[in-house]
mmCIF file of C-alpha atoms in Angstrom:
data_model
loop_
_atom_site.group_PDB
_atom_site.id
_atom_site.type_symbol
_atom_site.label_atom_id
_atom_site.label_comp_id
_atom_site.label_asym_id
_atom_site.label_seq_id
_atom_site.Cartn_x
_atom_site.Cartn_y
_atom_site.Cartn_z
ATOM 1 C CA GLY Q 1 26.938 7.633 52.621
ATOM 2 C CA ALA Q 2 27.386 6.311 49.130
ATOM 3 C CA GLY Q 3 29.079 3.005 48.556
ATOM 4 C CA VAL Q 4 31.626 2.067 45.909
ATOM 5 C CA SER Q 5 30.357 2.797 42.431
ATOM 6 C CA GLN Q 6 31.616 1.513 39.096
ATOM 7 C CA THR Q 7 30.906 2.623 35.551
ATOM 8 C CA PRO Q 8 29.898 1.376 33.129
ATOM 9 C CA SER Q 9 27.825 -1.483 34.470
ATOM 10 C CA ASN Q 10 28.342 -3.400 31.250
ATOM 11 C CA LYS Q 11 30.800 -2.891 28.437
ATOM 12 C CA VAL Q 12 30.848 -4.726 25.121
ATOM 13 C CA THR Q 13 33.828 -4.206 22.873
ATOM 14 C CA GLU Q 14 35.559 -5.808 19.948
ATOM 15 C CA LYS Q 15 38.816 -7.678 20.071
ATOM 16 C CA GLY Q 16 41.741 -5.301 19.767
ATOM 17 C CA LYS Q 17 39.949 -2.249 21.127
ATOM 18 C CA TYR Q 18 40.912 -0.133 24.150
ATOM 19 C CA VAL Q 19 38.627 0.112 27.203
ATOM 20 C CA GLU Q 20 38.544 2.110 30.415
ATOM 21 C CA LEU Q 21 36.687 1.044 33.540
ATOM 22 C CA ARG Q 22 36.031 3.545 36.308
ATOM 23 C CA CYS Q 23 35.770 3.131 40.067
ATOM 24 C CA ASP Q 24 34.563 5.674 42.638
ATOM 25 C CA PRO Q 25 35.529 4.486 46.129
ATOM 26 C CA ILE Q 26 33.855 5.366 49.387
ATOM 27 C CA SER Q 27 34.751 8.937 50.291
ATOM 28 C CA GLY Q 28 37.809 9.112 52.537
ATOM 29 C CA HIS Q 29 39.022 5.577 51.840
ATOM 30 C CA THR Q 30 42.738 5.626 51.099
ATOM 31 C CA ALA Q 31 42.993 2.053 49.810
ATOM 32 C CA LEU Q 32 41.528 0.890 46.512
ATOM 33 C CA TYR Q 33 41.641 -2.572 44.947
ATOM 34 C CA TRP Q 34 40.819 -4.045 41.573
ATOM 35 C CA TYR Q 35 39.822 -7.702 41.168
ATOM 36 C CA ARG Q 36 38.791 -9.762 38.157
ATOM 37 C CA GLN Q 37 36.093 -12.417 38.392
ATOM 38 C CA SER Q 38 35.782 -14.923 35.587
ATOM 39 C CA LEU Q 39 32.553 -16.857 35.147
ATOM 40 C CA GLY Q 40 31.961 -19.340 37.960
ATOM 41 C CA GLN Q 41 35.117 -18.404 39.838
ATOM 42 C CA GLY Q 42 36.132 -16.300 42.802
ATOM 43 C CA PRO Q 43 37.605 -12.834 42.332
ATOM 44 C CA GLU Q 44 41.332 -12.635 41.631
ATOM 45 C CA PHE Q 45 43.460 -9.721 42.747
ATOM 46 C CA LEU Q 46 44.821 -7.349 40.122
ATOM 47 C CA ILE Q 47 46.195 -4.218 41.800
ATOM 48 C CA TYR Q 48 46.109 -2.288 45.074
ATOM 49 C CA PHE Q 49 46.461 1.492 45.504
ATOM 50 C CA GLN Q 50 47.418 3.262 48.690
ATOM 51 C CA GLY Q 51 46.600 6.885 47.985
ATOM 52 C CA THR Q 52 47.815 7.761 44.504
ATOM 53 C CA GLY Q 53 50.451 5.056 44.221
ATOM 54 C CA ALA Q 54 50.157 1.431 43.198
ATOM 55 C CA ALA Q 55 51.425 -0.418 46.261
ATOM 56 C CA ASP Q 56 51.025 -3.862 44.696
ATOM 57 C CA ASP Q 57 50.416 -4.556 41.010
ATOM 58 C CA SER Q 58 51.492 -8.188 41.107
ATOM 59 C CA GLY Q 59 48.118 -9.409 39.879
ATOM 60 C CA LEU Q 60 48.081 -7.558 36.573
ATOM 61 C CA PRO Q 61 48.256 -10.349 33.968
ATOM 62 C CA ASN Q 62 50.388 -8.524 31.400
ATOM 63 C CA ASP Q 63 51.401 -5.101 30.151
ATOM 64 C CA ARG Q 64 48.091 -4.569 28.354
ATOM 65 C CA PHE Q 65 46.572 -3.837 31.756
ATOM 66 C CA PHE Q 66 47.230 -0.559 33.528
ATOM 67 C CA ALA Q 67 45.502 1.353 36.326
ATOM 68 C CA VAL Q 68 45.754 4.870 37.672
ATOM 69 C CA ARG Q 69 44.476 6.830 40.648
ATOM 70 C CA PRO Q 70 45.875 10.313 40.032
ATOM 71 C CA GLU Q 71 44.187 12.192 42.888
ATOM 72 C CA GLY Q 72 43.887 9.386 45.379
ATOM 73 C CA SER Q 73 40.175 8.946 44.856
ATOM 74 C CA VAL Q 74 38.717 7.777 41.521
ATOM 75 C CA SER Q 75 40.599 5.009 39.758
ATOM 76 C CA THR Q 76 40.579 3.895 36.135
ATOM 77 C CA LEU Q 77 41.527 0.437 34.927
ATOM 78 C CA LYS Q 78 42.745 0.554 31.344
ATOM 79 C CA ILE Q 79 42.986 -2.425 29.024
ATOM 80 C CA GLN Q 80 44.721 -2.119 25.677
ATOM 81 C CA ARG Q 81 44.294 -4.424 22.674
ATOM 82 C CA THR Q 82 41.525 -6.370 24.374
ATOM 83 C CA GLU Q 83 41.358 -10.128 23.892
ATOM 84 C CA ARG Q 84 38.408 -12.490 24.258
ATOM 85 C CA GLY Q 85 40.068 -13.918 27.354
ATOM 86 C CA ASP Q 86 39.716 -10.528 29.051
ATOM 87 C CA SER Q 87 35.949 -11.049 29.267
ATOM 88 C CA ALA Q 88 35.040 -11.053 32.955
ATOM 89 C CA VAL Q 89 33.482 -8.982 35.720
ATOM 90 C CA TYR Q 90 35.910 -6.383 37.024
ATOM 91 C CA LEU Q 91 35.312 -5.563 40.678
ATOM 92 C CA CYS Q 92 36.585 -2.574 42.582
ATOM 93 C CA ALA Q 93 36.815 -2.385 46.378
ATOM 94 C CA SER Q 94 37.944 0.217 48.863
ATOM 95 C CA SER Q 95 38.933 0.187 52.514
ATOM 96 C CA SER Q 96 39.606 2.946 54.995
ATOM 97 C CA THR Q 97 43.340 2.504 55.589
ATOM 98 C CA GLY Q 98 44.517 -0.484 53.573
ATOM 99 C CA LEU Q 99 45.483 -2.551 56.594
ATOM 100 C CA TYR Q 100 44.783 -6.264 56.260
ATOM 101 C CA THR Q 101 42.447 -5.916 59.231
ATOM 102 C CA ASP Q 102 40.142 -3.553 57.321
ATOM 103 C CA THR Q 103 36.961 -4.680 55.645
ATOM 104 C CA GLN Q 104 36.980 -4.182 51.891
ATOM 105 C CA TYR Q 105 33.741 -2.772 50.468
ATOM 106 C CA PHE Q 106 32.952 -3.792 46.922
ATOM 107 C CA GLY Q 107 31.254 -2.087 44.039
ATOM 108 C CA PRO Q 108 28.748 -3.837 41.762
ATOM 109 C CA GLY Q 109 31.380 -4.506 39.105
ATOM 110 C CA THR Q 110 31.702 -3.886 35.385
ATOM 111 C CA ARG Q 111 30.916 -6.830 33.123
ATOM 112 C CA LEU Q 112 33.322 -6.667 30.184
ATOM 113 C CA THR Q 113 32.521 -8.703 27.090
ATOM 114 C CA VAL Q 114 35.096 -8.855 24.306
ATOM 115 C CA LEU Q 115 33.635 -10.106 21.018
ATOM 116 C CA ALA M 1 51.367 -18.238 49.397
ATOM 117 C CA GLN M 2 47.782 -18.187 50.568
ATOM 118 C CA THR M 3 45.197 -20.569 49.199
ATOM 119 C CA VAL M 4 41.492 -20.895 49.966
ATOM 120 C CA THR M 5 39.480 -23.963 49.033
ATOM 121 C CA GLN M 6 35.712 -24.362 48.937
ATOM 122 C CA SER M 7 34.853 -27.940 48.086
ATOM 123 C CA GLN M 8 31.072 -27.560 47.755
ATOM 124 C CA PRO M 9 30.130 -26.042 44.372
ATOM 125 C CA GLU M 10 26.408 -26.017 45.229
ATOM 126 C CA MET M 11 24.237 -26.445 48.304
ATOM 127 C CA SER M 12 20.487 -26.388 48.877
ATOM 128 C CA VAL M 13 18.507 -25.863 52.059
ATOM 129 C CA GLN M 14 14.863 -25.576 52.970
ATOM 130 C CA GLU M 15 13.641 -22.259 54.270
ATOM 131 C CA ALA M 16 13.993 -21.965 58.075
ATOM 132 C CA GLU M 17 16.547 -24.782 58.268
ATOM 133 C CA THR M 18 20.269 -24.618 58.997
ATOM 134 C CA VAL M 19 23.073 -25.066 56.486
ATOM 135 C CA THR M 20 26.858 -25.154 56.813
ATOM 136 C CA LEU M 21 29.265 -24.082 54.071
ATOM 137 C CA SER M 22 32.821 -25.418 54.213
ATOM 138 C CA CYS M 23 36.107 -23.634 53.669
ATOM 139 C CA THR M 24 39.721 -24.606 54.213
ATOM 140 C CA TYR M 25 42.720 -22.354 53.817
ATOM 141 C CA ASP M 26 46.469 -22.505 53.872
ATOM 142 C CA THR M 27 48.892 -19.832 54.982
ATOM 143 C CA SER M 28 52.281 -19.733 56.622
ATOM 144 C CA GLU M 29 51.496 -16.467 58.380
ATOM 145 C CA ASN M 30 50.489 -16.158 62.019
ATOM 146 C CA ASN M 31 48.444 -12.992 61.629
ATOM 147 C CA TYR M 32 45.552 -13.153 59.239
ATOM 148 C CA TYR M 33 41.853 -12.501 58.889
ATOM 149 C CA LEU M 34 39.203 -14.719 57.366
ATOM 150 C CA PHE M 35 36.020 -13.512 55.719
ATOM 151 C CA TRP M 36 32.786 -14.777 54.260
ATOM 152 C CA TYR M 37 31.296 -12.655 51.482
ATOM 153 C CA LYS M 38 27.885 -13.062 49.856
ATOM 154 C CA GLN M 39 27.362 -12.265 46.174
ATOM 155 C CA PRO M 40 23.717 -12.209 45.051
ATOM 156 C CA PRO M 41 22.771 -12.065 41.348
ATOM 157 C CA SER M 42 23.184 -8.283 41.485
ATOM 158 C CA ARG M 43 26.965 -8.977 41.699
ATOM 159 C CA GLN M 44 27.439 -6.736 44.762
ATOM 160 C CA MET M 45 29.805 -8.490 47.186
ATOM 161 C CA ILE M 46 28.580 -8.047 50.745
ATOM 162 C CA LEU M 47 30.577 -8.915 53.844
ATOM 163 C CA VAL M 48 28.748 -11.508 55.925
ATOM 164 C CA ILE M 49 31.174 -12.140 58.747
ATOM 165 C CA ARG M 50 34.877 -11.884 59.617
ATOM 166 C CA GLN M 51 37.202 -13.705 61.995
ATOM 167 C CA GLU M 52 40.542 -12.630 63.426
ATOM 168 C CA ALA M 53 42.944 -15.579 63.526
ATOM 169 C CA TYR M 54 44.285 -14.769 66.995
ATOM 170 C CA LYS M 55 40.794 -14.858 68.507
ATOM 171 C CA GLN M 56 39.694 -18.297 69.594
ATOM 172 C CA GLN M 57 36.060 -17.297 70.024
ATOM 173 C CA ASN M 58 33.994 -17.935 66.921
ATOM 174 C CA ALA M 59 32.466 -14.832 65.330
ATOM 175 C CA THR M 60 28.676 -14.483 65.127
ATOM 176 C CA GLU M 61 26.441 -12.010 63.317
ATOM 177 C CA ASN M 62 22.752 -12.613 63.938
ATOM 178 C CA ARG M 63 21.852 -15.796 61.997
ATOM 179 C CA PHE M 64 25.415 -16.259 60.740
ATOM 180 C CA SER M 65 28.199 -17.889 62.708
ATOM 181 C CA VAL M 66 31.521 -19.500 61.954
ATOM 182 C CA ASN M 67 33.323 -22.580 63.182
ATOM 183 C CA PHE M 68 36.987 -21.585 63.148
ATOM 184 C CA GLN M 69 39.377 -24.493 63.657
ATOM 185 C CA LYS M 70 42.832 -22.925 63.467
ATOM 186 C CA ALA M 71 44.877 -26.111 63.735
ATOM 187 C CA ALA M 72 42.866 -27.731 60.970
ATOM 188 C CA LYS M 73 42.831 -24.493 58.941
ATOM 189 C CA SER M 74 39.095 -24.753 58.595
ATOM 190 C CA PHE M 75 36.595 -21.891 58.551
ATOM 191 C CA SER M 76 32.993 -22.974 57.959
ATOM 192 C CA LEU M 77 29.919 -20.737 57.841
ATOM 193 C CA LYS M 78 26.668 -21.747 59.519
ATOM 194 C CA ILE M 79 23.453 -20.052 58.457
ATOM 195 C CA SER M 80 20.557 -20.604 60.827
ATOM 196 C CA ASP M 81 16.869 -20.080 60.023
ATOM 197 C CA SER M 82 17.663 -19.808 56.305
ATOM 198 C CA GLN M 83 15.687 -17.232 54.365
ATOM 199 C CA LEU M 84 14.934 -16.939 50.660
ATOM 200 C CA GLY M 85 17.076 -13.810 50.583
ATOM 201 C CA ASP M 86 20.104 -15.881 51.574
ATOM 202 C CA THR M 87 20.155 -17.375 48.084
ATOM 203 C CA ALA M 88 23.490 -16.259 46.627
ATOM 204 C CA MET M 89 27.056 -17.269 45.896
ATOM 205 C CA TYR M 90 29.155 -17.377 49.061
ATOM 206 C CA PHE M 91 32.898 -16.803 48.994
ATOM 207 C CA CYS M 92 35.424 -17.555 51.686
ATOM 208 C CA ALA M 93 38.476 -15.271 51.661
ATOM 209 C CA SER M 94 41.654 -14.595 53.614
ATOM 210 C CA ALA M 95 43.997 -11.642 54.083
ATOM 211 C CA THR M 96 47.383 -11.627 55.796
ATOM 212 C CA GLN M 97 49.512 -8.837 57.181
ATOM 213 C CA TYR M 98 52.013 -9.361 54.352
ATOM 214 C CA GLY M 99 49.539 -8.693 51.580
ATOM 215 C CA ASN M 100 46.509 -6.498 51.788
ATOM 216 C CA LYS M 101 44.744 -8.299 48.989
ATOM 217 C CA LEU M 102 41.963 -10.784 49.578
ATOM 218 C CA VAL M 103 42.467 -14.331 48.337
ATOM 219 C CA PHE M 104 39.148 -15.952 47.503
ATOM 220 C CA GLY M 105 37.904 -19.495 47.165
ATOM 221 C CA ALA M 106 35.920 -20.619 44.130
ATOM 222 C CA GLY M 107 32.592 -20.074 45.875
ATOM 223 C CA THR M 108 29.540 -22.095 46.866
ATOM 224 C CA ILE M 109 26.143 -21.451 45.316
ATOM 225 C CA LEU M 110 23.493 -21.621 48.032
ATOM 226 C CA ARG M 111 19.851 -22.052 47.066
ATOM 227 C CA VAL M 112 17.182 -21.620 49.728
ATOM 228 C CA LYS M 113 13.958 -23.390 48.785
ATOM 229 C CA SER M 114 10.465 -22.520 49.998
#
């Protein structure tokens, strides 16, 4: 079975531009998570989906960040008016039910560079 | 609020030897899980081992084992017979029943030398 996949692997954009990052979770996993990992640091939680709905978006830093999961599978993280401080690796993870006892399986991440 | 602290930014070990990575955490919850993840240069986070807080027995997975000291809120990872492929960043993380998200420490870079 395929693991979590993320596209693109790397994204370079200019300050002020809009970007979309895609995540394909493991088939059948109802829970999907986005994390952001700045250089030399551990991942920080952004948002958690249970099915199609965002169950917890407390980690989104501001209203420039938005994520969707319209059919309960693929998710897209959208960043408007990008800033240099948004440069980081964006990690996606999925788990089978979303319970805290589940293991989260991670994708390889998208490295976003804002020039 | 949950916090996870890893106080060793970098560690080195000779191939075939044993190394221990430290982690402390803080939570007010009674039900929680603790995890060690490995992140090689490829960036793919891989689960190494997990521990349920209500289990007193320390988890083991082949060459990897933990020393879980609940009262001290300590959760260290022991890697035995270190291999070159163990070279990676290691993250300690926690999850509680009142938040499905993982809270990570800052990580420890482990270098295995031949």
